Amino acid sequence: MSEQDSQRAGRTTRRSFLKALGSAAGLAALPIGTSRAEVPSARGGDDYDVVVIGAGFAGVAAARELGNAGLRTVVLEARNRIGGRTFTAELDGRHYDLGGMWVHWCQPHVWAEISRYGLALAETPGAVPDRIFWWSEGELQTAGILDVLSTVGEAFCAKGSTAGMEFDALAGSALLAGLMADFHEGAATAFPLPMDPFASIAEWSKLDDLSVRDRLDRMELSTSHRALLEGVFGASCCGAFSDCAFVEMLRWWALSGQDFQRFNDYSARYKIEGGTVRLLSAMLADAKADLLLGTPVRRVEQDESGVRVFTDTGRRFTAGAVVAALPMNVLANVEFAPALDPVKVAASKQRHGGFGVKVYARLRGEIPRFVAFAGENEPLSMMFTAEAGSAGGTVIAFGTNPNAIDVHDAKALEPIVRRYLPHVTVTDTLAYDWTLDPYSVGTWCILRPGQMSGALAKLREPAGRVHFAGSDFALGFRGFIDGAIESGVRTAQEVAALLNGRAGSRRAAGRAAAGPAAAPPGVDAAASSAAPPPASQICKACHPTDANAGALAGPNLHGVVGRDIASAPGFAYSPSLAGKPGAWTPQQLEAFLRDPATFAPGTRMAFGGLRDAEERAAVVEWLAGLR
């Protein structure tokens, strides 16, 4: 834990979590939701195929996929609402997203869901401002022609979202675009496939010891320009720059195609009309799953017979598998038996770098479309228009340190807002203290230096029958709603393949017991009559086995024994496997199946390994017969 974390913990423990609701205590969370599993399940007791822990976007996406796969599923949510680190509230007929908010069509998973449910988008006015300014050395700064002489022509010629902008805004946008390009130099090399970061781990891991502050310190920036750039990263990192990895920001930039306007659009421009809860509710309505709110999980036990999940009231649920859709920072606060991998636990205890604040300030007075920035050490790093109006409106602001300002105190915010809008009055504020919430312990995930190369792969791995989902574990838009959906769907598919595969293998074994079918010509009858081992169904979920089939999510396994490692045609292997010499021998396959991440560190195979030696031996024998 960093020094700032320690100071923060010492201060926030003196604040009641009820205060964290602040003026939001008068809000209506949408929806409060209805528990659908207050009575024992029809199958008998609290016995399910899958228990999903957490009803954020990852948990709800996983529950929907699992239910649609025919698996009896229950979702256990500690809070009295769905949403996780998204939280749509209503006040005076308006919706406010106090947590995750912005979406974009370049985010494939969330956009697929928005299209599926026919939802509309709304625009945040300050994302395309009429004015851009920032606070530096006690003065209000704006961009002029001399600041952007080399790039202002490009800004004037820009089409789309910049068309029609005033000169000051164009100049400020051009200046920011240049500074952002300089800061992110090398992003295309580090992340040529930003939705698959482990494809280029050899490149970005060399930079993973650097923080955002390290990178800023290495740039030759004037005080004014540094304050402007720090304002952007104050909102993006939402935490101390020394605690936020430089490669995380490189990844964000690569996801935007190294384009400042697209970066701005996907991170702060478009939101779901009516709030994120509209999408979440639509997904939940499609989920054939039970839901229990106000049900914190205390302990998860597993053995060869299955998994048992205990709530803090002692209620017990049994299942064949668990999806732990919990934030990284919360994992260490739940008991697991057997214990989780030490790397997982250490990363959870260290926590990621997202510990800042997001606040809405409702204002009286004329509110233009503007965006304003300030340095990391200022109480609020970025502020922009949420609702413009001639008589009043709302701004959204972000800060890196929740102890730098009481965001629930309108009078504390007013002098900061008046730096940019001197005529306004702050009437009230709306905010939620995510760092004080024990079920989030932080804002969105921004990994610390070293965590992406040192912990992310392990954080993503299953632990036996317990699988992990959440925005914090996503490969692409980690920290966004899109990443949560990506992770939830992927994890559900893995669990469904595992559980339904085992059920299918039992049916196959029953057919085999009734007598072998005639073997096709040229195939050994004894080999064809043996039912594949149950664990082989896990392989077949991603790997084809027919001699003429192409690759799927994984390479074709036909003839794998004796074949050179990473040599199946038509499949792009991870560098960790592509660099392995020799052929797949039974011994090599046994070692890989036991622990893929140890055999090939950085492998992209989303499989935690077979812990049972007999299962591994049976699968290797089955693989040897695929000829």
XYZ file of C-alpha atoms in Angstrom:
627
model
C 0.000 0.000 0.000
C 1.410 3.399 -0.989
C 1.917 6.273 1.436
C -1.111 8.043 -0.048
C -3.199 4.893 0.455
C -2.165 4.768 4.114
C -3.048 8.405 4.666
C -6.341 7.916 2.880
C -7.214 4.892 5.002
C -6.412 6.758 8.197
C -8.727 9.622 7.269
C -11.618 7.766 5.717
C -12.021 5.384 8.623
C -13.193 8.392 10.626
C -16.022 9.011 8.195
C -19.225 7.052 8.440
C -20.079 5.199 5.266
C -23.560 6.695 5.530
C -21.893 10.043 4.862
C -20.628 8.516 1.628
C -24.131 8.793 0.258
C -24.078 12.523 1.034
C -26.803 14.331 -0.806
C -27.306 11.127 -2.788
C -29.133 9.716 0.221
C -32.230 11.391 -1.143
C -31.816 9.736 -4.514
C -33.697 6.712 -5.747
C -31.400 3.955 -6.939
C -32.785 2.503 -10.174
C -33.851 -0.153 -9.696
C -33.744 -1.314 -6.086
C -34.586 -4.680 -7.611
C -36.472 -7.694 -6.343
C -34.904 -10.761 -4.782
C -36.057 -13.802 -6.707
C -34.617 -16.567 -4.502
C -36.050 -15.931 -1.062
C -37.455 -19.475 -1.054
C -35.378 -22.619 -1.695
C -34.914 -23.467 -5.350
C -37.301 -25.932 -6.945
C -34.506 -28.447 -7.291
C -34.234 -28.722 -3.518
C -32.552 -26.451 -0.984
C -30.094 -23.831 -2.212
C -28.585 -26.193 -4.765
C -27.623 -24.736 -8.154
C -25.410 -25.490 -11.106
C -23.651 -22.123 -10.743
C -23.467 -19.432 -8.086
C -22.554 -15.983 -9.430
C -21.188 -13.614 -6.778
C -21.898 -10.005 -7.722
C -24.631 -8.338 -9.791
C -22.583 -5.799 -11.690
C -22.377 -5.941 -15.476
C -19.980 -8.913 -15.400
C -22.148 -10.923 -13.016
C -25.380 -10.167 -14.868
C -23.795 -10.963 -18.258
C -22.471 -14.245 -16.874
C -25.839 -15.141 -15.321
C -27.644 -14.503 -18.602
C -25.248 -16.686 -20.592
C -25.301 -19.483 -18.016
C -29.091 -19.492 -17.812
C -29.370 -19.580 -21.587
C -26.997 -22.568 -21.543
C -29.527 -24.433 -19.415
C -27.670 -24.112 -16.124
C -29.598 -23.305 -12.958
C -27.993 -20.108 -11.685
C -28.322 -17.804 -8.694
C -26.773 -14.339 -8.364
C -25.777 -13.210 -4.877
C -25.339 -9.428 -4.534
C -24.086 -7.814 -1.334
C -25.726 -4.440 -1.987
C -29.462 -3.722 -2.062
C -29.250 -2.906 -5.773
C -27.791 -4.294 -8.958
C -25.024 -2.533 -10.853
C -21.760 -3.012 -8.955
C -19.598 0.014 -9.704
C -22.325 1.451 -11.911
C -25.095 3.247 -10.048
C -27.919 5.090 -11.790
C -29.890 7.332 -9.442
C -32.827 9.649 -10.048
C -33.379 13.107 -8.631
C -36.009 15.618 -9.791
C -36.816 13.418 -12.768
C -33.209 13.361 -14.003
C -30.865 10.380 -14.082
C -27.327 10.556 -12.747
C -24.742 7.807 -13.209
C -22.614 8.010 -10.080
C -20.268 5.249 -11.249
C -19.472 3.832 -14.694
C -21.187 5.833 -17.396
C -19.746 6.289 -20.900
C -19.973 3.868 -23.811
C -19.089 3.907 -27.497
C -19.554 1.879 -30.672
C -15.812 1.144 -30.785
C -16.373 -0.913 -27.619
C -17.613 -4.154 -29.188
C -19.201 -5.925 -26.236
C -21.271 -3.100 -24.792
C -22.263 -1.880 -28.240
C -23.562 -5.348 -29.135
C -25.747 -5.208 -26.019
C -26.976 -1.674 -26.703
C -27.939 -2.740 -30.221
C -29.522 -5.959 -28.986
C -31.867 -4.132 -26.637
C -32.493 -1.120 -28.873
C -31.237 1.530 -26.448
C -30.505 5.137 -27.392
C -27.476 7.246 -26.556
C -27.283 10.759 -25.142
C -24.366 13.156 -25.513
C -22.451 14.838 -22.701
C -22.251 18.517 -23.766
C -18.826 19.220 -22.294
C -17.224 16.520 -24.446
C -17.514 18.907 -27.418
C -16.985 22.229 -25.648
C -17.153 25.795 -26.766
C -14.352 26.643 -24.343
C -11.295 24.761 -23.044
C -9.246 26.185 -20.204
C -7.141 25.063 -17.282
C -5.777 26.206 -13.950
C -2.021 26.604 -13.574
C 0.094 28.573 -11.068
C -2.980 30.257 -9.664
C -4.187 31.597 -12.999
C -6.725 30.653 -15.635
C -5.052 29.497 -18.854
C -6.358 29.179 -22.406
C -4.701 28.021 -25.619
C -3.643 30.617 -28.167
C -2.354 30.499 -31.715
C 1.293 30.429 -30.606
C 0.667 27.298 -28.530
C -0.626 25.302 -31.467
C 0.815 26.873 -34.592
C 1.920 23.503 -36.001
C -1.387 21.720 -35.418
C -4.094 24.367 -35.407
C -4.566 24.032 -39.180
C -5.389 20.368 -38.717
C -7.910 21.287 -36.034
C -9.607 23.868 -38.268
C -9.857 21.313 -41.063
C -11.182 18.566 -38.810
C -14.590 17.182 -39.584
C -17.276 15.684 -37.401
C -17.244 16.468 -33.717
C -14.849 19.426 -33.963
C -16.733 21.188 -36.738
C -18.182 24.500 -35.630
C -16.047 24.804 -32.497
C -14.906 28.251 -31.431
C -11.250 29.151 -32.007
C -10.328 28.844 -28.319
C -11.789 25.347 -28.197
C -10.129 24.335 -31.474
C -6.799 25.651 -30.266
C -7.136 23.887 -26.937
C -8.143 20.645 -28.640
C -5.194 20.836 -31.010
C -2.811 21.517 -28.137
C -4.171 18.587 -26.164
C -3.984 16.286 -29.172
C -0.310 17.088 -29.602
C 0.519 16.630 -25.913
C -1.374 13.348 -25.791
C 0.412 12.031 -28.870
C 3.778 12.882 -27.294
C 2.876 11.270 -23.978
C 1.727 8.045 -25.651
C 4.621 7.701 -28.084
C 5.197 3.995 -28.745
C 1.625 2.859 -28.043
C 1.213 1.216 -31.451
C 4.369 -0.836 -30.914
C 3.487 -1.776 -27.358
C -0.128 -2.695 -28.178
C -0.539 -3.503 -31.887
C -3.542 -5.652 -30.890
C -4.931 -3.722 -27.903
C -7.851 -6.147 -27.401
C -5.256 -8.936 -27.017
C -2.452 -7.382 -24.955
C -0.653 -10.647 -24.235
C 0.109 -10.933 -27.950
C 2.756 -8.228 -27.448
C 3.771 -8.799 -23.824
C 7.442 -8.786 -24.806
C 7.065 -5.150 -25.898
C 4.948 -3.541 -23.157
C 6.363 -5.527 -20.237
C 9.606 -3.574 -20.683
C 7.650 -0.440 -19.747
C 5.539 -1.873 -16.941
C 7.740 -0.532 -14.158
C 6.902 3.048 -15.181
C 4.103 5.069 -13.618
C 2.153 7.894 -15.229
C 4.173 10.284 -13.081
C 7.442 8.753 -14.339
C 6.393 9.337 -17.911
C 5.343 12.933 -17.228
C 8.640 13.618 -15.483
C 10.541 12.454 -18.568
C 8.736 14.908 -20.842
C 9.999 18.437 -21.317
C 6.797 20.236 -20.396
C 6.176 23.792 -19.329
C 4.325 24.171 -16.027
C 1.235 25.257 -17.905
C 1.231 22.382 -20.374
C 1.913 19.851 -17.655
C -1.099 21.088 -15.696
C -3.250 20.670 -18.806
C -2.024 17.120 -19.416
C -2.338 16.214 -15.742
C -5.975 17.273 -15.890
C -6.654 14.618 -18.508
C -4.905 11.893 -16.535
C -6.460 13.011 -13.278
C -9.807 11.976 -14.770
C -8.485 8.891 -16.574
C -6.439 7.458 -13.701
C -8.705 8.760 -10.928
C -5.843 8.155 -8.519
C -2.303 9.153 -7.638
C -0.146 9.180 -10.767
C 2.609 7.235 -8.990
C 0.094 4.409 -8.410
C -1.086 4.219 -12.040
C 0.867 2.262 -14.635
C 2.027 4.070 -17.764
C 1.162 0.956 -19.834
C -2.474 1.305 -18.786
C -2.652 4.698 -20.463
C -0.733 3.361 -23.472
C -3.408 0.671 -23.742
C -6.246 3.242 -23.609
C -4.523 5.245 -26.345
C -4.008 2.152 -28.526
C -7.692 1.278 -28.109
C -8.548 4.704 -29.546
C -6.384 4.098 -32.612
C -3.976 6.790 -31.320
C -6.643 9.410 -31.966
C -7.413 12.081 -29.371
C -10.967 12.726 -30.519
C -11.849 9.015 -30.380
C -10.147 8.722 -26.985
C -12.324 11.583 -25.769
C -15.462 10.141 -27.361
C -15.245 6.662 -25.854
C -14.160 7.812 -22.405
C -16.368 10.851 -21.746
C -18.901 11.639 -24.471
C -21.715 9.135 -25.038
C -23.931 7.650 -22.342
C -27.031 5.454 -22.321
C -30.197 7.521 -22.337
C -31.929 6.977 -19.009
C -28.775 5.676 -17.328
C -26.675 2.522 -17.402
C -29.307 0.723 -15.349
C -31.513 0.529 -18.454
C -29.021 -1.796 -20.132
C -28.375 -3.727 -16.949
C -32.093 -4.261 -16.355
C -32.614 -5.459 -19.926
C -29.825 -7.996 -19.549
C -31.146 -9.153 -16.176
C -34.631 -9.615 -17.590
C -33.109 -12.003 -20.140
C -31.276 -13.975 -17.467
C -32.927 -17.225 -16.393
C -31.406 -16.796 -12.946
C -32.467 -16.221 -9.375
C -31.296 -12.998 -7.713
C -30.674 -12.283 -4.051
C -29.888 -8.709 -3.000
C -28.392 -7.725 0.348
C -26.541 -11.050 0.493
C -22.789 -10.596 1.108
C -20.676 -13.729 0.608
C -18.261 -14.570 3.411
C -16.654 -17.882 2.402
C -16.280 -20.142 -0.653
C -15.249 -23.785 -0.179
C -14.611 -26.354 -2.879
C -13.568 -29.987 -3.191
C -14.107 -32.831 -5.637
C -17.826 -32.896 -4.812
C -18.505 -29.258 -5.738
C -18.553 -25.756 -4.279
C -20.227 -24.391 -1.159
C -20.859 -20.670 -0.793
C -21.632 -19.202 2.645
C -23.216 -15.803 3.157
C -22.537 -13.585 6.155
C -25.780 -14.849 7.738
C -24.667 -18.465 7.434
C -26.916 -19.394 4.527
C -25.252 -22.042 2.351
C -25.482 -22.519 -1.404
C -24.073 -25.526 -3.239
C -23.112 -25.628 -6.909
C -20.951 -27.271 -9.509
C -19.067 -24.020 -10.126
C -18.823 -20.416 -8.970
C -18.329 -17.218 -10.965
C -16.750 -14.676 -8.617
C -17.692 -11.400 -10.317
C -15.906 -9.333 -7.691
C -13.582 -6.351 -8.064
C -9.900 -7.159 -7.760
C -9.696 -5.061 -4.577
C -12.379 -7.184 -2.885
C -11.059 -10.702 -3.584
C -8.841 -10.774 -0.488
C -11.829 -9.896 1.713
C -13.617 -13.183 0.916
C -12.393 -16.455 2.429
C -11.559 -19.151 -0.102
C -10.770 -22.759 0.765
C -8.428 -23.896 -0.628
C -6.761 -20.494 -0.542
C -6.411 -18.529 -3.757
C -3.108 -18.313 -5.596
C -0.761 -16.030 -3.587
C -0.355 -13.770 -6.638
C -4.114 -13.132 -6.701
C -4.233 -12.405 -2.989
C -1.184 -10.126 -3.050
C -2.584 -8.093 -5.965
C -5.936 -7.744 -4.207
C -4.282 -6.574 -0.995
C -2.014 -4.170 -2.850
C -5.099 -2.921 -4.766
C -5.146 -1.121 -8.076
C -4.600 2.606 -8.443
C -8.194 3.824 -8.867
C -9.039 5.733 -5.650
C -10.314 9.096 -6.759
C -13.674 10.875 -6.835
C -16.442 11.657 -9.296
C -18.956 14.344 -8.371
C -21.861 16.184 -9.948
C -22.309 19.826 -8.947
C -25.674 21.424 -9.667
C -25.293 25.126 -10.418
C -27.373 28.264 -10.582
C -26.353 30.740 -13.262
C -25.482 30.479 -16.950
C -23.648 27.225 -17.764
C -21.864 27.073 -21.132
C -20.422 23.993 -22.818
C -16.917 23.904 -21.402
C -14.166 21.636 -20.118
C -11.532 22.669 -17.584
C -8.388 20.982 -16.311
C -6.037 21.324 -13.342
C -2.897 19.617 -12.042
C -2.772 16.374 -10.073
C -2.447 18.102 -6.708
C -5.499 20.284 -7.202
C -8.716 19.111 -5.486
C -10.418 18.500 -8.831
C -8.444 17.616 -11.969
C -11.135 17.843 -14.620
C -14.561 19.464 -14.839
C -16.991 19.680 -17.744
C -20.596 20.396 -18.605
C -23.184 17.683 -18.002
C -26.200 19.972 -18.508
C -25.903 23.425 -20.040
C -28.446 26.208 -19.537
C -28.934 29.946 -19.336
C -30.286 29.790 -15.772
C -28.503 26.760 -14.410
C -27.117 23.327 -15.124
C -24.769 20.608 -13.927
C -21.068 19.861 -14.209
C -19.185 16.596 -13.684
C -15.800 16.687 -11.996
C -13.047 14.190 -11.153
C -10.254 14.297 -8.610
C -7.319 12.034 -7.756
C -7.628 12.131 -3.952
C -10.903 11.772 -1.997
C -9.338 13.500 1.001
C -8.427 16.648 -0.916
C -12.037 17.873 -0.870
C -15.360 16.897 0.660
C -17.373 16.340 -2.506
C -20.594 16.298 -0.485
C -20.066 19.930 0.593
C -21.411 22.408 -1.964
C -19.575 25.294 -0.313
C -16.261 23.463 -0.634
C -16.795 22.986 -4.368
C -18.021 26.486 -5.108
C -14.666 28.346 -5.121
C -13.185 25.691 -7.427
C -16.088 25.908 -9.859
C -15.868 29.711 -9.773
C -12.311 29.586 -11.103
C -13.924 28.820 -14.452
C -17.471 30.143 -13.993
C -17.145 33.088 -11.572
C -20.837 34.012 -11.689
C -22.348 30.677 -10.591
C -23.594 29.310 -7.255
C -23.249 25.611 -6.363
C -26.652 24.600 -5.026
C -25.906 20.966 -4.209
C -23.692 17.993 -5.095
C -24.201 14.325 -5.891
C -21.437 11.788 -5.333
C -20.739 8.299 -4.034
C -17.587 7.325 -2.129
C -16.499 4.199 -3.956
C -13.342 3.942 -1.871
C -15.411 3.597 1.305
C -17.795 1.045 -0.146
C -16.531 -2.358 1.145
C -17.852 -4.052 -1.990
C -15.750 -1.948 -4.352
C -12.865 -0.444 -2.282
C -11.979 1.831 -5.158
C -13.134 3.214 -8.480
C -12.529 1.652 -11.889
C -9.428 -0.475 -12.336
C -6.165 1.213 -13.268
C -3.400 -1.286 -12.563
C -0.314 -0.166 -10.675
C 3.169 -0.405 -12.190
C 4.143 -4.068 -12.469
C 0.646 -5.488 -11.952
C -0.196 -5.995 -15.602
C 2.854 -8.150 -16.313
C 3.106 -9.603 -12.818
C -0.490 -10.371 -11.840
C -3.082 -9.988 -14.616
C -2.622 -13.467 -16.102
C -2.948 -15.082 -12.666
C -5.937 -12.924 -11.745
C -7.735 -14.230 -14.838
C -7.066 -17.912 -14.124
C -9.751 -20.144 -12.601
C -9.066 -21.658 -9.197
C -10.503 -25.122 -9.583
C -14.272 -24.732 -9.829
C -14.110 -21.001 -9.049
C -13.877 -18.743 -12.091
C -13.306 -14.991 -12.027
C -15.075 -12.268 -13.990
C -15.166 -8.505 -13.915
C -13.996 -5.389 -15.651
C -10.751 -5.586 -13.654
C -9.843 -8.857 -15.423
C -10.766 -7.889 -18.980
C -8.244 -7.913 -21.800
C -9.611 -5.033 -23.893
C -11.500 -2.167 -22.275
C -10.468 -3.014 -18.732
C -12.018 -0.534 -16.313
C -15.014 0.092 -18.610
C -18.513 -1.382 -18.831
C -17.383 -3.027 -22.063
C -14.652 -4.904 -20.215
C -17.093 -6.140 -17.591
C -19.395 -7.589 -20.269
C -16.439 -9.079 -22.151
C -15.234 -10.837 -19.026
C -18.664 -11.982 -17.865
C -19.582 -13.542 -21.205
C -16.187 -15.205 -21.646
C -16.195 -16.673 -18.159
C -19.756 -17.947 -18.513
C -18.839 -19.707 -21.729
C -15.941 -21.450 -19.981
C -18.135 -22.562 -17.087
C -20.941 -23.712 -19.380
C -18.508 -25.753 -21.468
C -17.137 -27.337 -18.307
C -20.461 -28.216 -16.679
C -22.453 -29.080 -19.789
C -19.477 -31.008 -21.133
C -19.389 -33.197 -18.065
C -23.130 -33.785 -18.297
C -22.739 -34.681 -21.956
C -19.894 -37.080 -21.201
C -22.075 -38.924 -18.705
C -24.683 -39.405 -21.415
C -21.982 -40.644 -23.771
C -20.743 -43.034 -21.125
C -24.282 -44.380 -20.735
C -24.516 -45.039 -24.449
C -21.145 -46.761 -24.403
C -22.293 -49.020 -21.578
C -25.163 -50.237 -23.755
C -22.663 -51.558 -26.268
C -20.187 -50.176 -28.802
C -21.340 -49.015 -32.192
C -19.696 -50.384 -35.272
C -16.371 -48.684 -35.940
C -15.963 -46.782 -39.195
C -13.719 -48.459 -41.756
C -10.034 -48.064 -40.957
C -10.618 -47.123 -37.300
C -9.607 -49.438 -34.487
C -12.798 -50.800 -32.890
C -11.421 -50.854 -29.362
C -10.323 -47.229 -29.589
C -13.628 -46.067 -31.072
C -15.736 -47.780 -28.402
C -14.095 -46.001 -25.483
C -15.957 -42.908 -24.345
C -13.798 -39.750 -24.292
C -12.797 -38.730 -20.777
C -15.107 -36.123 -19.212
C -12.346 -33.508 -19.043
C -11.875 -33.736 -22.830
C -15.083 -31.739 -23.190
C -13.207 -28.715 -21.840
C -10.720 -29.048 -24.699
C -13.430 -29.541 -27.316
C -15.181 -26.340 -26.281
C -12.400 -24.368 -27.984
C -10.395 -26.877 -30.075
C -11.580 -28.821 -33.148
C -10.487 -32.470 -33.338
C -11.574 -33.444 -36.835
C -8.681 -33.886 -39.261
C -10.165 -31.473 -41.810
C -11.351 -28.766 -39.417
C -9.753 -25.351 -39.130
C -8.859 -23.550 -35.924
C -11.521 -22.198 -33.566
C -10.652 -20.311 -30.377
C -7.746 -22.758 -30.150
C -5.734 -24.784 -32.701
C -6.857 -28.164 -34.077
C -5.852 -31.018 -31.747
C -5.952 -33.764 -34.376
C -2.486 -35.343 -34.468
C -1.156 -33.121 -31.704
C 1.021 -35.814 -30.091
C 4.296 -35.808 -31.998
C 3.567 -32.502 -33.722
C 5.923 -29.575 -33.223
C 4.726 -27.170 -30.532
C 2.820 -24.167 -31.932
C 2.783 -25.559 -35.466
C -0.902 -26.197 -36.270
C -1.770 -24.306 -39.459
C -4.185 -21.410 -39.385
C -3.720 -20.396 -35.747
C -1.865 -17.378 -34.300
C -0.047 -18.622 -31.213
C 1.059 -16.473 -28.299
C 4.783 -15.620 -28.296
C 5.213 -17.736 -25.161
C 4.148 -20.905 -26.974
C 5.595 -19.941 -30.364
C 9.007 -19.762 -28.734
C 8.856 -23.283 -27.289
C 11.178 -25.766 -29.043
C 10.488 -29.434 -29.695
C 7.327 -31.476 -30.161
C 4.277 -32.250 -28.081
C 5.177 -35.425 -26.236
C 2.810 -37.011 -23.712
C 5.081 -35.641 -20.987
C 4.972 -32.119 -22.418
C 1.190 -32.262 -22.757
C 0.838 -33.497 -19.177
C 2.914 -30.555 -17.922
C 0.911 -28.087 -20.005
C -2.431 -29.474 -18.847
C -1.306 -29.358 -15.235
C -0.584 -25.598 -15.318
C -0.599 -23.794 -18.705
C 0.553 -20.461 -17.226
C 3.628 -22.056 -15.654
C 4.457 -24.111 -18.745
C 4.192 -21.064 -21.021
C 4.109 -17.791 -19.045
C 1.962 -15.286 -20.924
C -0.088 -17.893 -22.754
C -3.425 -16.580 -23.974
C -5.179 -19.862 -23.204
C -7.961 -19.028 -20.726
C -7.692 -22.327 -18.823
C -6.330 -22.815 -15.326
C -5.246 -26.449 -15.727
C -6.375 -29.882 -14.571
C -5.344 -30.488 -10.970
C -6.346 -34.161 -10.909
C -3.508 -36.440 -12.159
C -5.889 -39.155 -13.348
C -7.907 -36.624 -15.369
C -4.711 -35.348 -16.992
C -3.558 -38.850 -17.852
C -6.926 -39.689 -19.392
C -6.915 -36.527 -21.512
C -3.337 -37.166 -22.728
C -4.336 -40.723 -23.684
C -7.351 -39.343 -25.542
C -5.190 -36.778 -27.353
C -2.771 -39.519 -28.422
C -5.676 -41.320 -30.069
C -6.667 -38.348 -32.245
C -5.082 -39.699 -35.441
